[in-house]
Amino acid sequence: MLLGIMFCIIVMKLNLTTGIIPSLNVSAGLLGFFFIKTWSKLLEKFGLLKTPFTRQENTVIQTCVVACYGIAFSGGFGSYIMGMSRKIYQQAGTDIAGNTAENIKDPSLSWIIGFLFVVSFLGLLAVVPLRKILFRLQYDICRSWDDLSPLGEFVHIVRRSNLLGSYVASHT
């Protein structure tokens, strides 16, 4: 949880300053491993831990941390949610085209929870139909490749034999 909070802060800071978010999966995995390994050694020292720390546990920690900062990024806390507040509306100027009072949103906690729920699960719900479409598309493409596979094998055999022939000719 502490790693998730730390990475959320990092992601929001990077989003506000640069607008880009690098992939932090490796750092989440390494820090998760370091923190849990240290915690495990401490518990083992006091005789409270009997089982070793496994790769699966590290993967779960990494997945949870990445999900936390993914929600912080896709939830818009470093970009458009803050840009919709009344304070930003007034700072930008009320006479600017497109900056209207209808675009103001000062979200409450319940609105943010609902918004994050929709943002988080919309991707999951969209993946299922897309997976079926992409699988069908991949199947159709690969099936058409099967018709061309003898030609591909022939081209590679000819290329290899030409390379082998030139290699033998240069070394004899």
PDB file of N, CA and C in Angstrom, residues 76-126:
ATOM      1  N   GLY A  76      -7.073  10.876 -14.256  1.00  0.00           N
ATOM      2  CA  GLY A  76      -6.966  12.279 -14.637  1.00  0.00           C
ATOM      3  C   GLY A  76      -6.589  13.220 -13.518  1.00  0.00           C
ATOM      4  N   PHE A  77      -6.047  12.702 -12.421  1.00  0.00           N
ATOM      5  CA  PHE A  77      -5.722  13.584 -11.306  1.00  0.00           C
ATOM      6  C   PHE A  77      -4.552  14.505 -11.606  1.00  0.00           C
ATOM      7  N   GLY A  78      -3.728  14.141 -12.556  1.00  0.00           N
ATOM      8  CA  GLY A  78      -2.624  15.001 -12.946  1.00  0.00           C
ATOM      9  C   GLY A  78      -2.927  15.835 -14.164  1.00  0.00           C
ATOM     10  N   SER A  79      -4.146  15.795 -14.665  1.00  0.00           N
ATOM     11  CA  SER A  79      -4.432  16.537 -15.887  1.00  0.00           C
ATOM     12  C   SER A  79      -5.820  17.162 -15.861  1.00  0.00           C
ATOM     13  N   TYR A  80      -6.809  16.480 -16.395  1.00  0.00           N
ATOM     14  CA  TYR A  80      -8.081  17.147 -16.680  1.00  0.00           C
ATOM     15  C   TYR A  80      -8.988  17.326 -15.468  1.00  0.00           C
ATOM     16  N   ILE A  81      -8.899  16.485 -14.441  1.00  0.00           N
ATOM     17  CA  ILE A  81      -9.773  16.669 -13.278  1.00  0.00           C
ATOM     18  C   ILE A  81      -9.451  17.987 -12.587  1.00  0.00           C
ATOM     19  N   MET A  82      -8.154  18.271 -12.428  1.00  0.00           N
ATOM     20  CA  MET A  82      -7.767  19.538 -11.790  1.00  0.00           C
ATOM     21  C   MET A  82      -8.088  20.726 -12.692  1.00  0.00           C
ATOM     22  N   GLY A  83      -8.018  20.517 -13.994  1.00  0.00           N
ATOM     23  CA  GLY A  83      -8.299  21.599 -14.926  1.00  0.00           C
ATOM     24  C   GLY A  83      -9.771  21.970 -15.007  1.00  0.00           C
ATOM     25  N   MET A  84     -10.642  21.171 -14.405  1.00  0.00           N
ATOM     26  CA  MET A  84     -12.078  21.455 -14.457  1.00  0.00           C
ATOM     27  C   MET A  84     -12.581  22.189 -13.220  1.00  0.00           C
ATOM     28  N   SER A  85     -11.692  22.550 -12.301  1.00  0.00           N
ATOM     29  CA  SER A  85     -12.126  23.183 -11.052  1.00  0.00           C
ATOM     30  C   SER A  85     -12.483  24.655 -11.258  1.00  0.00           C
ATOM     31  N   ARG A  86     -13.222  25.196 -10.319  1.00  0.00           N
ATOM     32  CA  ARG A  86     -13.638  26.600 -10.367  1.00  0.00           C
ATOM     33  C   ARG A  86     -12.432  27.534 -10.303  1.00  0.00           C
ATOM     34  N   LYS A  87     -11.437  27.162  -9.509  1.00  0.00           N
ATOM     35  CA  LYS A  87     -10.247  28.000  -9.354  1.00  0.00           C
ATOM     36  C   LYS A  87      -9.500  28.143 -10.684  1.00  0.00           C
ATOM     37  N   ILE A  88      -9.346  27.052 -11.413  1.00  0.00           N
ATOM     38  CA  ILE A  88      -8.675  27.098 -12.721  1.00  0.00           C
ATOM     39  C   ILE A  88      -9.512  27.892 -13.715  1.00  0.00           C
ATOM     40  N   TYR A  89     -10.832  27.724 -13.645  1.00  0.00           N
ATOM     41  CA  TYR A  89     -11.737  28.487 -14.518  1.00  0.00           C
ATOM     42  C   TYR A  89     -11.527  29.986 -14.322  1.00  0.00           C
ATOM     43  N   GLN A  90     -11.433  30.415 -13.086  1.00  0.00           N
ATOM     44  CA  GLN A  90     -11.249  31.838 -12.796  1.00  0.00           C
ATOM     45  C   GLN A  90      -9.841  32.314 -13.157  1.00  0.00           C
ATOM     46  N   GLN A  91      -8.824  31.460 -12.933  1.00  0.00           N
ATOM     47  CA  GLN A  91      -7.460  31.848 -13.275  1.00  0.00           C
ATOM     48  C   GLN A  91      -7.266  31.979 -14.773  1.00  0.00           C
ATOM     49  N   ALA A  92      -7.921  31.120 -15.553  1.00  0.00           N
ATOM     50  CA  ALA A  92      -7.782  31.168 -17.004  1.00  0.00           C
ATOM     51  C   ALA A  92      -8.462  32.393 -17.589  1.00  0.00           C
ATOM     52  N   GLY A  93      -9.472  32.885 -16.920  1.00  0.00           N
ATOM     53  CA  GLY A  93     -10.197  34.048 -17.414  1.00  0.00           C
ATOM     54  C   GLY A  93     -11.544  33.646 -17.978  1.00  0.00           C
ATOM     55  N   THR A  94     -12.557  34.368 -17.578  1.00  0.00           N
ATOM     56  CA  THR A  94     -13.913  34.012 -17.987  1.00  0.00           C
ATOM     57  C   THR A  94     -14.238  34.482 -19.405  1.00  0.00           C
ATOM     58  N   ASP A  95     -13.379  35.331 -19.985  1.00  0.00           N
ATOM     59  CA  ASP A  95     -13.659  35.859 -21.322  1.00  0.00           C
ATOM     60  C   ASP A  95     -13.012  35.037 -22.434  1.00  0.00           C
ATOM     61  N   ILE A  96     -12.359  33.942 -22.098  1.00  0.00           N
ATOM     62  CA  ILE A  96     -11.686  33.101 -23.099  1.00  0.00           C
ATOM     63  C   ILE A  96     -12.716  32.176 -23.745  1.00  0.00           C
ATOM     64  N   ALA A  97     -12.619  32.022 -25.063  1.00  0.00           N
ATOM     65  CA  ALA A  97     -13.552  31.152 -25.786  1.00  0.00           C
ATOM     66  C   ALA A  97     -13.382  29.705 -25.341  1.00  0.00           C
ATOM     67  N   GLY A  98     -14.480  29.052 -25.081  1.00  0.00           N
ATOM     68  CA  GLY A  98     -14.466  27.658 -24.642  1.00  0.00           C
ATOM     69  C   GLY A  98     -14.374  27.491 -23.142  1.00  0.00           C
ATOM     70  N   ASN A  99     -14.035  28.533 -22.431  1.00  0.00           N
ATOM     71  CA  ASN A  99     -13.949  28.470 -20.972  1.00  0.00           C
ATOM     72  C   ASN A  99     -15.272  28.956 -20.393  1.00  0.00           C
ATOM     73  N   THR A 100     -16.222  28.028 -20.290  1.00  0.00           N
ATOM     74  CA  THR A 100     -17.557  28.389 -19.831  1.00  0.00           C
ATOM     75  C   THR A 100     -17.824  27.797 -18.454  1.00  0.00           C
ATOM     76  N   ALA A 101     -18.802  28.346 -17.791  1.00  0.00           N
ATOM     77  CA  ALA A 101     -19.140  27.900 -16.440  1.00  0.00           C
ATOM     78  C   ALA A 101     -19.732  26.489 -16.440  1.00  0.00           C
ATOM     79  N   GLU A 102     -20.249  26.029 -17.575  1.00  0.00           N
ATOM     80  CA  GLU A 102     -20.793  24.668 -17.638  1.00  0.00           C
ATOM     81  C   GLU A 102     -19.705  23.598 -17.521  1.00  0.00           C
ATOM     82  N   ASN A 103     -18.461  23.974 -17.797  1.00  0.00           N
ATOM     83  CA  ASN A 103     -17.359  23.016 -17.766  1.00  0.00           C
ATOM     84  C   ASN A 103     -16.735  22.857 -16.381  1.00  0.00           C
ATOM     85  N   ILE A 104     -17.260  23.557 -15.401  1.00  0.00           N
ATOM     86  CA  ILE A 104     -16.706  23.475 -14.045  1.00  0.00           C
ATOM     87  C   ILE A 104     -17.206  22.204 -13.373  1.00  0.00           C
ATOM     88  N   LYS A 105     -16.278  21.508 -12.717  1.00  0.00           N
ATOM     89  CA  LYS A 105     -16.637  20.332 -11.931  1.00  0.00           C
ATOM     90  C   LYS A 105     -15.734  20.297 -10.710  1.00  0.00           C
ATOM     91  N   ASP A 106     -16.305  20.556  -9.559  1.00  0.00           N
ATOM     92  CA  ASP A 106     -15.598  20.395  -8.293  1.00  0.00           C
ATOM     93  C   ASP A 106     -16.095  19.098  -7.686  1.00  0.00           C
ATOM     94  N   PRO A 107     -15.393  18.001  -7.956  1.00  0.00           N
ATOM     95  CA  PRO A 107     -15.915  16.689  -7.586  1.00  0.00           C
ATOM     96  C   PRO A 107     -15.890  16.418  -6.091  1.00  0.00           C
ATOM     97  N   SER A 108     -16.939  15.735  -5.636  1.00  0.00           N
ATOM     98  CA  SER A 108     -16.982  15.269  -4.250  1.00  0.00           C
ATOM     99  C   SER A 108     -16.334  13.894  -4.191  1.00  0.00           C
ATOM    100  N   LEU A 109     -16.142  13.382  -3.002  1.00  0.00           N
ATOM    101  CA  LEU A 109     -15.514  12.071  -2.841  1.00  0.00           C
ATOM    102  C   LEU A 109     -16.353  10.967  -3.489  1.00  0.00           C
ATOM    103  N   SER A 110     -17.671  11.040  -3.327  1.00  0.00           N
ATOM    104  CA  SER A 110     -18.517  10.006  -3.929  1.00  0.00           C
ATOM    105  C   SER A 110     -18.463  10.061  -5.462  1.00  0.00           C
ATOM    106  N   TRP A 111     -18.379  11.260  -6.036  1.00  0.00           N
ATOM    107  CA  TRP A 111     -18.268  11.384  -7.482  1.00  0.00           C
ATOM    108  C   TRP A 111     -16.941  10.803  -7.964  1.00  0.00           C
ATOM    109  N   ILE A 112     -15.852  11.074  -7.236  1.00  0.00           N
ATOM    110  CA  ILE A 112     -14.536  10.561  -7.618  1.00  0.00           C
ATOM    111  C   ILE A 112     -14.511   9.040  -7.549  1.00  0.00           C
ATOM    112  N   ILE A 113     -15.104   8.456  -6.510  1.00  0.00           N
ATOM    113  CA  ILE A 113     -15.138   7.000  -6.380  1.00  0.00           C
ATOM    114  C   ILE A 113     -15.915   6.386  -7.543  1.00  0.00           C
ATOM    115  N   GLY A 114     -17.056   6.949  -7.871  1.00  0.00           N
ATOM    116  CA  GLY A 114     -17.839   6.458  -9.008  1.00  0.00           C
ATOM    117  C   GLY A 114     -17.102   6.614 -10.323  1.00  0.00           C
ATOM    118  N   PHE A 115     -16.451   7.746 -10.506  1.00  0.00           N
ATOM    119  CA  PHE A 115     -15.690   8.003 -11.737  1.00  0.00           C
ATOM    120  C   PHE A 115     -14.541   7.010 -11.884  1.00  0.00           C
ATOM    121  N   LEU A 116     -13.803   6.778 -10.807  1.00  0.00           N
ATOM    122  CA  LEU A 116     -12.689   5.830 -10.860  1.00  0.00           C
ATOM    123  C   LEU A 116     -13.187   4.408 -11.105  1.00  0.00           C
ATOM    124  N   PHE A 117     -14.327   4.068 -10.535  1.00  0.00           N
ATOM    125  CA  PHE A 117     -14.912   2.745 -10.776  1.00  0.00           C
ATOM    126  C   PHE A 117     -15.223   2.571 -12.253  1.00  0.00           C
ATOM    127  N   VAL A 118     -15.821   3.589 -12.856  1.00  0.00           N
ATOM    128  CA  VAL A 118     -16.166   3.519 -14.287  1.00  0.00           C
ATOM    129  C   VAL A 118     -14.904   3.469 -15.138  1.00  0.00           C
ATOM    130  N   VAL A 119     -13.923   4.332 -14.828  1.00  0.00           N
ATOM    131  CA  VAL A 119     -12.689   4.367 -15.602  1.00  0.00           C
ATOM    132  C   VAL A 119     -11.941   3.042 -15.504  1.00  0.00           C
ATOM    133  N   SER A 120     -11.898   2.460 -14.316  1.00  0.00           N
ATOM    134  CA  SER A 120     -11.146   1.226 -14.110  1.00  0.00           C
ATOM    135  C   SER A 120     -11.808   0.026 -14.765  1.00  0.00           C
ATOM    136  N   PHE A 121     -13.120  -0.082 -14.647  1.00  0.00           N
ATOM    137  CA  PHE A 121     -13.794  -1.264 -15.157  1.00  0.00           C
ATOM    138  C   PHE A 121     -14.234  -1.142 -16.604  1.00  0.00           C
ATOM    139  N   LEU A 122     -14.231   0.063 -17.147  1.00  0.00           N
ATOM    140  CA  LEU A 122     -14.581   0.224 -18.545  1.00  0.00           C
ATOM    141  C   LEU A 122     -13.579  -0.507 -19.435  1.00  0.00           C
ATOM    142  N   GLY A 123     -12.302  -0.414 -19.077  1.00  0.00           N
ATOM    143  CA  GLY A 123     -11.282  -1.127 -19.834  1.00  0.00           C
ATOM    144  C   GLY A 123     -11.484  -2.628 -19.782  1.00  0.00           C
ATOM    145  N   LEU A 124     -11.802  -3.147 -18.610  1.00  0.00           N
ATOM    146  CA  LEU A 124     -12.028  -4.588 -18.483  1.00  0.00           C
ATOM    147  C   LEU A 124     -13.233  -5.035 -19.294  1.00  0.00           C
ATOM    148  N   LEU A 125     -14.293  -4.243 -19.261  1.00  0.00           N
ATOM    149  CA  LEU A 125     -15.496  -4.615 -19.992  1.00  0.00           C
ATOM    150  C   LEU A 125     -15.321  -4.471 -21.497  1.00  0.00           C
ATOM    151  N   ALA A 126     -14.423  -3.583 -21.918  1.00  0.00           N
ATOM    152  CA  ALA A 126     -14.182  -3.411 -23.349  1.00  0.00           C
ATOM    153  C   ALA A 126     -13.233  -4.479 -23.890  1.00  0.00           C
TER     154      ALA A 126
END
